[in-house]
Short mmCIF file of N, CA and C in Angstrom, two decimals:
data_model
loop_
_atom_site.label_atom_id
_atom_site.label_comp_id
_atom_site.label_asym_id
_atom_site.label_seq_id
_atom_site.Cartn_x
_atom_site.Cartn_y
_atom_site.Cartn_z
N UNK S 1 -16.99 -4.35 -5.81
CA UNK S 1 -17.29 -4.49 -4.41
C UNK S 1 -16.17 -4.08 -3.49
N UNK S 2 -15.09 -3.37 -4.07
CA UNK S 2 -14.30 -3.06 -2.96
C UNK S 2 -14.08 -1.24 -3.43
N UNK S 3 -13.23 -0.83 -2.03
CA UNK S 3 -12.83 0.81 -2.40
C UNK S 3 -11.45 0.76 -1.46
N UNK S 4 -10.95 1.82 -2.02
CA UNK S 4 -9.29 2.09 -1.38
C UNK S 4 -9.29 3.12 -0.97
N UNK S 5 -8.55 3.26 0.30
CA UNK S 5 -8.87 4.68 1.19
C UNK S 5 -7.39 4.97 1.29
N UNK S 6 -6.81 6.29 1.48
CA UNK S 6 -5.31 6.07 2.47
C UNK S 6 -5.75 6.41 3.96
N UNK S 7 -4.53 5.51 4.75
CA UNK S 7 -4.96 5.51 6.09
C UNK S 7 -3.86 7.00 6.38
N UNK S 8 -2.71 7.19 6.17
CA UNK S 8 -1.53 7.79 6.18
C UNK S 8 -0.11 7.64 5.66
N UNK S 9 0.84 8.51 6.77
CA UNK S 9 1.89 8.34 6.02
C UNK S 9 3.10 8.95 7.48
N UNK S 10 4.07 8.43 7.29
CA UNK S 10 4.67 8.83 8.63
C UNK S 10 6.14 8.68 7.76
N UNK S 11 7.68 8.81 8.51
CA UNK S 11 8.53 8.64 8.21
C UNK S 11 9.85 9.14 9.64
N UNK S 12 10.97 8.22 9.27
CA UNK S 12 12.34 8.63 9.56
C UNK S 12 13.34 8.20 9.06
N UNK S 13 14.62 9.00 9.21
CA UNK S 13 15.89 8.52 8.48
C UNK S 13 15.67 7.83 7.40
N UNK S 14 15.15 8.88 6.52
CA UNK S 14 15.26 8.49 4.97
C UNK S 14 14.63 7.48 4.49
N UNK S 15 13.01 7.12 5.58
CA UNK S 15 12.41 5.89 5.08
C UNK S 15 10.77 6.36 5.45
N UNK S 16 10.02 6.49 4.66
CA UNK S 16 8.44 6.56 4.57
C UNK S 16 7.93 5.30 4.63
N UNK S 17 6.40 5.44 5.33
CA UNK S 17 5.43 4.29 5.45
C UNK S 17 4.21 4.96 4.44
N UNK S 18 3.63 4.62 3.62
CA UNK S 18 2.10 5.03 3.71
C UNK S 18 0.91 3.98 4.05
N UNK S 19 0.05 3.94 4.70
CA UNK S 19 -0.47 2.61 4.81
C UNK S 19 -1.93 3.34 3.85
N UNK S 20 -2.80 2.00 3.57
CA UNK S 20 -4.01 2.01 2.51
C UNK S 20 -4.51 1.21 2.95
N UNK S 21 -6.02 1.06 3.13
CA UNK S 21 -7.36 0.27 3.06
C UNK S 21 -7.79 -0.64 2.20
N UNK S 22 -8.34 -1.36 2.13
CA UNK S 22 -9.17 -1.77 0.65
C UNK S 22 -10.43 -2.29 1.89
N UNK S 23 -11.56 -1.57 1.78
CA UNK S 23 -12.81 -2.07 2.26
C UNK S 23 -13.69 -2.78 1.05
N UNK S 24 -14.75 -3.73 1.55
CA UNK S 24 -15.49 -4.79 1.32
C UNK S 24 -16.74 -3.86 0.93
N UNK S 25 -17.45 -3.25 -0.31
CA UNK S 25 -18.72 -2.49 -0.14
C UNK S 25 -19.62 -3.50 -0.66
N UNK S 26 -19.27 -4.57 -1.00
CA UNK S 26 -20.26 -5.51 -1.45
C UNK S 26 -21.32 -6.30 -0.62
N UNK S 27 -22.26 -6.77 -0.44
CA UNK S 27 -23.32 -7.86 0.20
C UNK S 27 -22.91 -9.07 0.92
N UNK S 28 -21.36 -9.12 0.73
CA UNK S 28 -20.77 -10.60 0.99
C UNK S 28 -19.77 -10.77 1.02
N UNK S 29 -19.70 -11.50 1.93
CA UNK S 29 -18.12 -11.69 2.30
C UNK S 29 -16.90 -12.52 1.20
N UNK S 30 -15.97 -11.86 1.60
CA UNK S 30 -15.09 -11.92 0.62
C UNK S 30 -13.63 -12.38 1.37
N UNK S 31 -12.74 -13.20 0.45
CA UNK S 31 -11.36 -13.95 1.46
C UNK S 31 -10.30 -13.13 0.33
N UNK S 32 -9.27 -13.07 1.13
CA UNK S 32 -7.87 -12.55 0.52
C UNK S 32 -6.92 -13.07 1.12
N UNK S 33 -5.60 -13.18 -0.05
CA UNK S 33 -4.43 -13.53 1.09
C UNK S 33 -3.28 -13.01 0.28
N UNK S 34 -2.36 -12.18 0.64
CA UNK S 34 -1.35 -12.09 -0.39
C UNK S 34 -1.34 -10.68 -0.32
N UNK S 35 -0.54 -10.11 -1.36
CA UNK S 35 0.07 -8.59 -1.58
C UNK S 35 -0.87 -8.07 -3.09
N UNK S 36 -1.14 -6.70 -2.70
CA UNK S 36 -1.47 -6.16 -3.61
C UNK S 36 -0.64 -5.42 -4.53
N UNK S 37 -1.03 -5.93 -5.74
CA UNK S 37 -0.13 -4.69 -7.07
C UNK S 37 -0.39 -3.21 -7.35
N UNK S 38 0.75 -2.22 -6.89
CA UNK S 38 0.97 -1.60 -6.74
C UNK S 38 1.38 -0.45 -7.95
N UNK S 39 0.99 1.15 -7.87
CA UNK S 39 1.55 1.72 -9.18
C UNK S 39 1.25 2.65 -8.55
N UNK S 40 2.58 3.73 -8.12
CA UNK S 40 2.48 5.37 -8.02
C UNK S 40 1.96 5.98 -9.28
N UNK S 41 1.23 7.35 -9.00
CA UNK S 41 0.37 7.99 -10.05
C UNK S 41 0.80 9.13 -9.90
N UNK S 42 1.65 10.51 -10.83
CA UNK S 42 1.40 11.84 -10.70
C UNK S 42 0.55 12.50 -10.50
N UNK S 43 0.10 13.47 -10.63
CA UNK S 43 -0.76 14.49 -9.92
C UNK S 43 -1.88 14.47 -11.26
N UNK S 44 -1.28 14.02 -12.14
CA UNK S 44 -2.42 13.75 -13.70
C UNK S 44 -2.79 12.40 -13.82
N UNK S 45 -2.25 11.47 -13.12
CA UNK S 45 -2.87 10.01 -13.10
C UNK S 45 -2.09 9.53 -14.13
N UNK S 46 -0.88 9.78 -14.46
CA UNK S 46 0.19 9.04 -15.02
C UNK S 46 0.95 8.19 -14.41
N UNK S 47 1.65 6.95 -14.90
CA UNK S 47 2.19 6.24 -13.67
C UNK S 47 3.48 6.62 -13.60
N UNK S 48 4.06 6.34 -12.22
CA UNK S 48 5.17 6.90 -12.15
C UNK S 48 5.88 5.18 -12.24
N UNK S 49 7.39 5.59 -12.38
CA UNK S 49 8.15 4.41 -11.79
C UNK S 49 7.86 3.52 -10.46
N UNK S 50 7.83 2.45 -10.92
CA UNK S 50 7.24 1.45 -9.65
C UNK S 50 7.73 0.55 -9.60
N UNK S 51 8.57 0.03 -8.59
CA UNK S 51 9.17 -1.43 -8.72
C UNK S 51 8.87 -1.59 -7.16
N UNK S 52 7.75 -2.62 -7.37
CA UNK S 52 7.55 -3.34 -5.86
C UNK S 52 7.64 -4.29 -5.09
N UNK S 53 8.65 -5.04 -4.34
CA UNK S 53 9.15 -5.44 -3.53
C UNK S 53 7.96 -6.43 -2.78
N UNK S 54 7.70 -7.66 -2.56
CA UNK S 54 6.61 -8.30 -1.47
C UNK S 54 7.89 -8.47 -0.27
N UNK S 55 7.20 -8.41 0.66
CA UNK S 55 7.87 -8.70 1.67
C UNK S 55 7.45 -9.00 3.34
N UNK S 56 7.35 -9.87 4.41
CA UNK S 56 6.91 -9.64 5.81
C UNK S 56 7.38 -9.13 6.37
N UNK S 57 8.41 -8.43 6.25
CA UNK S 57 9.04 -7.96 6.97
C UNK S 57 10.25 -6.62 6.66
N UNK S 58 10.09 -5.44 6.83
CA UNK S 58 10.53 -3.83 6.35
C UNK S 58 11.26 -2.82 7.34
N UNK S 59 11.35 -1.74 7.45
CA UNK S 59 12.34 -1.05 8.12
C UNK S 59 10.93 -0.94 9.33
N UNK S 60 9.83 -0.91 8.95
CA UNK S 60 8.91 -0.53 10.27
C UNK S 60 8.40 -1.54 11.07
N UNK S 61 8.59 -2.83 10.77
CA UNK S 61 8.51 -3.61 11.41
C UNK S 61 7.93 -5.25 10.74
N UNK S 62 7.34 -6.55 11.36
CA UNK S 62 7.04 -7.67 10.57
C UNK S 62 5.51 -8.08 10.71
N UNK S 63 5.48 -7.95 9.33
CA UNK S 63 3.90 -9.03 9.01
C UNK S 63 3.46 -9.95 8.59
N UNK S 64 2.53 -10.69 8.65
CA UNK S 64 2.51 -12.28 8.62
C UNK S 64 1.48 -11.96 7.20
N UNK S 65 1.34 -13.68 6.75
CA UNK S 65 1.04 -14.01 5.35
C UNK S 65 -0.06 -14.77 5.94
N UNK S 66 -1.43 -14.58 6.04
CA UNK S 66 -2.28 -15.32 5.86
C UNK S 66 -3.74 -15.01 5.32
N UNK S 67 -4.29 -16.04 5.19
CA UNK S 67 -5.96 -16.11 4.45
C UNK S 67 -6.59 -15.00 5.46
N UNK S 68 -7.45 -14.22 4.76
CA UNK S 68 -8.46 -13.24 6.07
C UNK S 68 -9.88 -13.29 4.99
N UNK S 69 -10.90 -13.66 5.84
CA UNK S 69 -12.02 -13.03 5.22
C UNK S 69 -12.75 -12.01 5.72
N UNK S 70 -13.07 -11.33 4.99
CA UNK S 70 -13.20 -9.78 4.97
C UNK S 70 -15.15 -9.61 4.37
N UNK S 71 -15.41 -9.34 5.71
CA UNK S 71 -17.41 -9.32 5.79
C UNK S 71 -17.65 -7.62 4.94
N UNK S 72 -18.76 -8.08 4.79
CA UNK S 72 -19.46 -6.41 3.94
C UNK S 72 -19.40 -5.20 5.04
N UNK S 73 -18.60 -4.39 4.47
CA UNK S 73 -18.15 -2.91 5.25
C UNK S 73 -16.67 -3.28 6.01
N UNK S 74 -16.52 -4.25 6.42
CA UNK S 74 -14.95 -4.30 7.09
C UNK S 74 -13.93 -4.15 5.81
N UNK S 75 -12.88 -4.27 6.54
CA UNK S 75 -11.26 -3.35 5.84
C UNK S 75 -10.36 -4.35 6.14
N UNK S 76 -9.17 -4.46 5.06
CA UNK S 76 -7.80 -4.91 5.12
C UNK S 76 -7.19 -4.00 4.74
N UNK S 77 -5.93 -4.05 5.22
CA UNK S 77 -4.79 -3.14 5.44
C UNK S 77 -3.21 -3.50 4.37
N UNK S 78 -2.71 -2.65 4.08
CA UNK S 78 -1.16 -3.01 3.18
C UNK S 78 -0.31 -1.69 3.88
N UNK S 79 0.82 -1.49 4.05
CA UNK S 79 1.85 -0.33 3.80
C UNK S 79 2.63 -0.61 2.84
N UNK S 80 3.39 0.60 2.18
CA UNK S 80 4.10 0.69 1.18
C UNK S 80 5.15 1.47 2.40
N UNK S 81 6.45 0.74 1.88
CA UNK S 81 7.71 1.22 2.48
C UNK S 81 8.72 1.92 1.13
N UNK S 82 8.86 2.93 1.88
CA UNK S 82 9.48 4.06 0.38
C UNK S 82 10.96 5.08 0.93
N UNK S 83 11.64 4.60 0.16
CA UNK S 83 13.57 5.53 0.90
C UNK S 83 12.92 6.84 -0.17
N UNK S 84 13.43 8.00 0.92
CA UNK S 84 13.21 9.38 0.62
C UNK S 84 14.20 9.62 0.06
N UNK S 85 15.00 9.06 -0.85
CA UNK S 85 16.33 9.47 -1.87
C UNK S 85 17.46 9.57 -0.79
N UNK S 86 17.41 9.65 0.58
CA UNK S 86 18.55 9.91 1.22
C UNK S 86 19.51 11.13 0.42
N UNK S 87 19.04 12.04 0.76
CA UNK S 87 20.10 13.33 0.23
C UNK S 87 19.88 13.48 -1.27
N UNK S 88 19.61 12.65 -2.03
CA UNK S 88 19.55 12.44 -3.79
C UNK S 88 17.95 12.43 -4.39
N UNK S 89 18.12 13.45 -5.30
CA UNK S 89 16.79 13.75 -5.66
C UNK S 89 16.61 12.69 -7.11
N UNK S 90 17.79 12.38 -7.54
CA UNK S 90 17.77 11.59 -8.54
C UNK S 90 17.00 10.19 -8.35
N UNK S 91 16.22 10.05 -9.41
CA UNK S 91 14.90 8.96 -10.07
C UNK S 91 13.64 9.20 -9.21
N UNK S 92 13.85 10.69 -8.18
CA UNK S 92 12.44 10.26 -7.17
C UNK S 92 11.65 11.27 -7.58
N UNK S 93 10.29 10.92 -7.22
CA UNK S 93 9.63 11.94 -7.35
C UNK S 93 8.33 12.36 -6.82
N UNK S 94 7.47 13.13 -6.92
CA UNK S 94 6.27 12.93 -5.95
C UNK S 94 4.87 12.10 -6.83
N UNK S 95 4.91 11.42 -5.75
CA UNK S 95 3.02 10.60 -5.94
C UNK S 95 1.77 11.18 -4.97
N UNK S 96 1.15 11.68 -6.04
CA UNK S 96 -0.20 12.23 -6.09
C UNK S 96 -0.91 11.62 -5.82
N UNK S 97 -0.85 10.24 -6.34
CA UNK S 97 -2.26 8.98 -6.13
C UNK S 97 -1.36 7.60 -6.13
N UNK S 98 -2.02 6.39 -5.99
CA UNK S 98 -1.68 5.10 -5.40
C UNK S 98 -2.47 4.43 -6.54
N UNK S 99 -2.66 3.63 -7.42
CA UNK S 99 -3.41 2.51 -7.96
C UNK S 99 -2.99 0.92 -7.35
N UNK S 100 -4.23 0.88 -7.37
CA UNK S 100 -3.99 -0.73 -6.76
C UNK S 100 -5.01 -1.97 -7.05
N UNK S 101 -4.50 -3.21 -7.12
CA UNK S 101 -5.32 -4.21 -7.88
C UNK S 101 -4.73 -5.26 -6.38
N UNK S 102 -6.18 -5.38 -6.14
CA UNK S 102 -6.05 -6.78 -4.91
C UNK S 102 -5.85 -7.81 -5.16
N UNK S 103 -4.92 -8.57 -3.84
CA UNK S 103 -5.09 -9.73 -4.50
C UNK S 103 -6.36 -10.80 -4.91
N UNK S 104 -6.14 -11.43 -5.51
CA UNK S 104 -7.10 -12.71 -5.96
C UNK S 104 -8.57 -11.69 -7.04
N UNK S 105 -8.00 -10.52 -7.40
CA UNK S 105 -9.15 -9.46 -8.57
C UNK S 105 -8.04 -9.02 -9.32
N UNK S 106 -8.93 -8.57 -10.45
CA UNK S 106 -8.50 -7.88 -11.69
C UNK S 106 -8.91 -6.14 -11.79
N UNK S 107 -9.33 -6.11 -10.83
CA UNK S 107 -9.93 -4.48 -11.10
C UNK S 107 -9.51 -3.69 -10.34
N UNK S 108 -8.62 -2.25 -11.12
CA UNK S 108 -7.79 -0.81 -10.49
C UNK S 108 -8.77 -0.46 -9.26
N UNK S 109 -8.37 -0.24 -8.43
CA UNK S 109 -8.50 0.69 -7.95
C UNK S 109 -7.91 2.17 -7.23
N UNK S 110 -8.16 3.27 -7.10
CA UNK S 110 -6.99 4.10 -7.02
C UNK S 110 -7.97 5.08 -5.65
N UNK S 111 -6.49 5.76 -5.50
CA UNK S 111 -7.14 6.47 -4.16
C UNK S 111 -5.72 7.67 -4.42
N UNK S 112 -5.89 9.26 -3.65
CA UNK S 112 -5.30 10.49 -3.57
C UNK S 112 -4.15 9.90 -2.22
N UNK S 113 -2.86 10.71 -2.61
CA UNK S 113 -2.04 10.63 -1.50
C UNK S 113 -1.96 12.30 -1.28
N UNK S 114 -2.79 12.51 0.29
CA UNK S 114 -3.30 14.27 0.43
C UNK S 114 -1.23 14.87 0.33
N UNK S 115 -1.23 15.90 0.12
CA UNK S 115 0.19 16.36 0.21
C UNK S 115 1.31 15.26 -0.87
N UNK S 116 0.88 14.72 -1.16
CA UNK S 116 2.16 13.81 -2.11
C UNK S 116 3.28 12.84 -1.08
N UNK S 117 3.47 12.03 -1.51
CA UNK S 117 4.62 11.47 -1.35
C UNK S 117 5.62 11.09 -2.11
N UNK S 118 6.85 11.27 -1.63
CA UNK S 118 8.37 11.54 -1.94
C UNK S 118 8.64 9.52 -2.14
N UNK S 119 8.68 9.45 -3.22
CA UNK S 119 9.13 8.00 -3.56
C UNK S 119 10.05 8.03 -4.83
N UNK S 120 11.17 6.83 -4.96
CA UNK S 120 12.33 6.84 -5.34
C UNK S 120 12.25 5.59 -6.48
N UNK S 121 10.79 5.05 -6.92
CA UNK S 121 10.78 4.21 -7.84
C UNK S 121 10.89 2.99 -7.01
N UNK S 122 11.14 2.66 -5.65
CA UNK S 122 11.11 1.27 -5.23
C UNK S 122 10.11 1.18 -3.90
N UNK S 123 9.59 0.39 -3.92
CA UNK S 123 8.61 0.56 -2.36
C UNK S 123 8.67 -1.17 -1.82
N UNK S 124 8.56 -1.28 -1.11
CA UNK S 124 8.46 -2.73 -0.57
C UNK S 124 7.01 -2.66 0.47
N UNK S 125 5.84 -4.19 -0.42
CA UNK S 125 4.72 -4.01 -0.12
C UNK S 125 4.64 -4.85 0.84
N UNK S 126 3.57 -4.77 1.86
CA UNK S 126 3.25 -5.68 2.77
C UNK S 126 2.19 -6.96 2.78
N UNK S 127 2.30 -7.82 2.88
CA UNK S 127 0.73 -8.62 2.79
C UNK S 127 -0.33 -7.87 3.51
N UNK S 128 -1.58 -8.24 2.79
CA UNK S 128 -2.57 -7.71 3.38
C UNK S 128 -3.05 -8.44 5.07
N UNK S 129 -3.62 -7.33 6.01
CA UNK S 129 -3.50 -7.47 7.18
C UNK S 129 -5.12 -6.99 7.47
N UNK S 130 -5.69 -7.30 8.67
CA UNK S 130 -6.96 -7.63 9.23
C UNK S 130 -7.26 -5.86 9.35
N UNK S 131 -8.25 -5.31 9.53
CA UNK S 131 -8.43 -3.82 9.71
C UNK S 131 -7.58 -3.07 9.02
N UNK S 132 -7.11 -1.94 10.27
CA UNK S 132 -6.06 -1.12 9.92
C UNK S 132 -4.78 -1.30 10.32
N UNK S 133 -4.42 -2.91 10.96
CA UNK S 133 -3.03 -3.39 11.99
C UNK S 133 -1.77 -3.34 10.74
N UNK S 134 -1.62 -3.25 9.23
CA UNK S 134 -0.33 -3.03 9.09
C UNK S 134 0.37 -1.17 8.34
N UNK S 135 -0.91 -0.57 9.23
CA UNK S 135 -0.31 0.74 9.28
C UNK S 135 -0.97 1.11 11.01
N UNK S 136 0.00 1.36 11.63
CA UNK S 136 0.06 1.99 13.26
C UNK S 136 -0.47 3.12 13.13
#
């Protein structure tokens, strides 16, 4: 009952956002609260290095931790915060795709990052947020 979209991806001084969806396609409403588990994918759906970080608060700004219930067809929101190697190409590399497991479920879901993103093996995730409010 759910699907993962990317919303985008923006960046400065050596620090990327990508933000992601997870919409409700099921009959019924559904509650979440918490951070989703996270896994960069190569361009073949291999995983890349992933070490992810929970956090409210990141280089783009602060988000709060609470319960949301989420009706059939509405959306919650996460960003992934990612350092562009700063000058060093060493341990980074590009992600093709995103896998992700929501909180309070057991089941992958994965979605395309269009053009790739430049990630360094560490991302710091956001709690999940109402719509599309924790990617601008």
């Amino acid at each position: 009952g759910l699907s993962l979209s990317f919303l985008g991806q923006q960046g400065a001084t050596g620090h990327g956002e990508l933000g992601f969806a997870v919409r409700n396609t099921g009959a019924g409403s559904c509650s979440t609260i918490g951070y989703p588990g996270v896994q960069f994918l190569d361009g073949g759906g291999a995983p890349l290095p992933t070490t992810p970080t929970h956090t409210t608060h990141d280089f783009f700004g602060h988000t709060s931790l609470h319960i949301l219930t989420v009706a059939p067809g509405q959306s919650v929101s996460f960003r992934l915060a990612v350092t562009h190697g700063l000058g060093s190409s060493s341990g980074c590399a590009t992600a093709d795709a995103l896998q992700v497991i929501a909180p309070n479920d057991t089941a992958t879901l994965k979605t395309a990052i269009p053009d790739g993103a430049s990630e360094c093996a560490t991302a710091t995730v956001s709690p999940m947020q109402a719509g599309d409010s924790a990617y601008p």
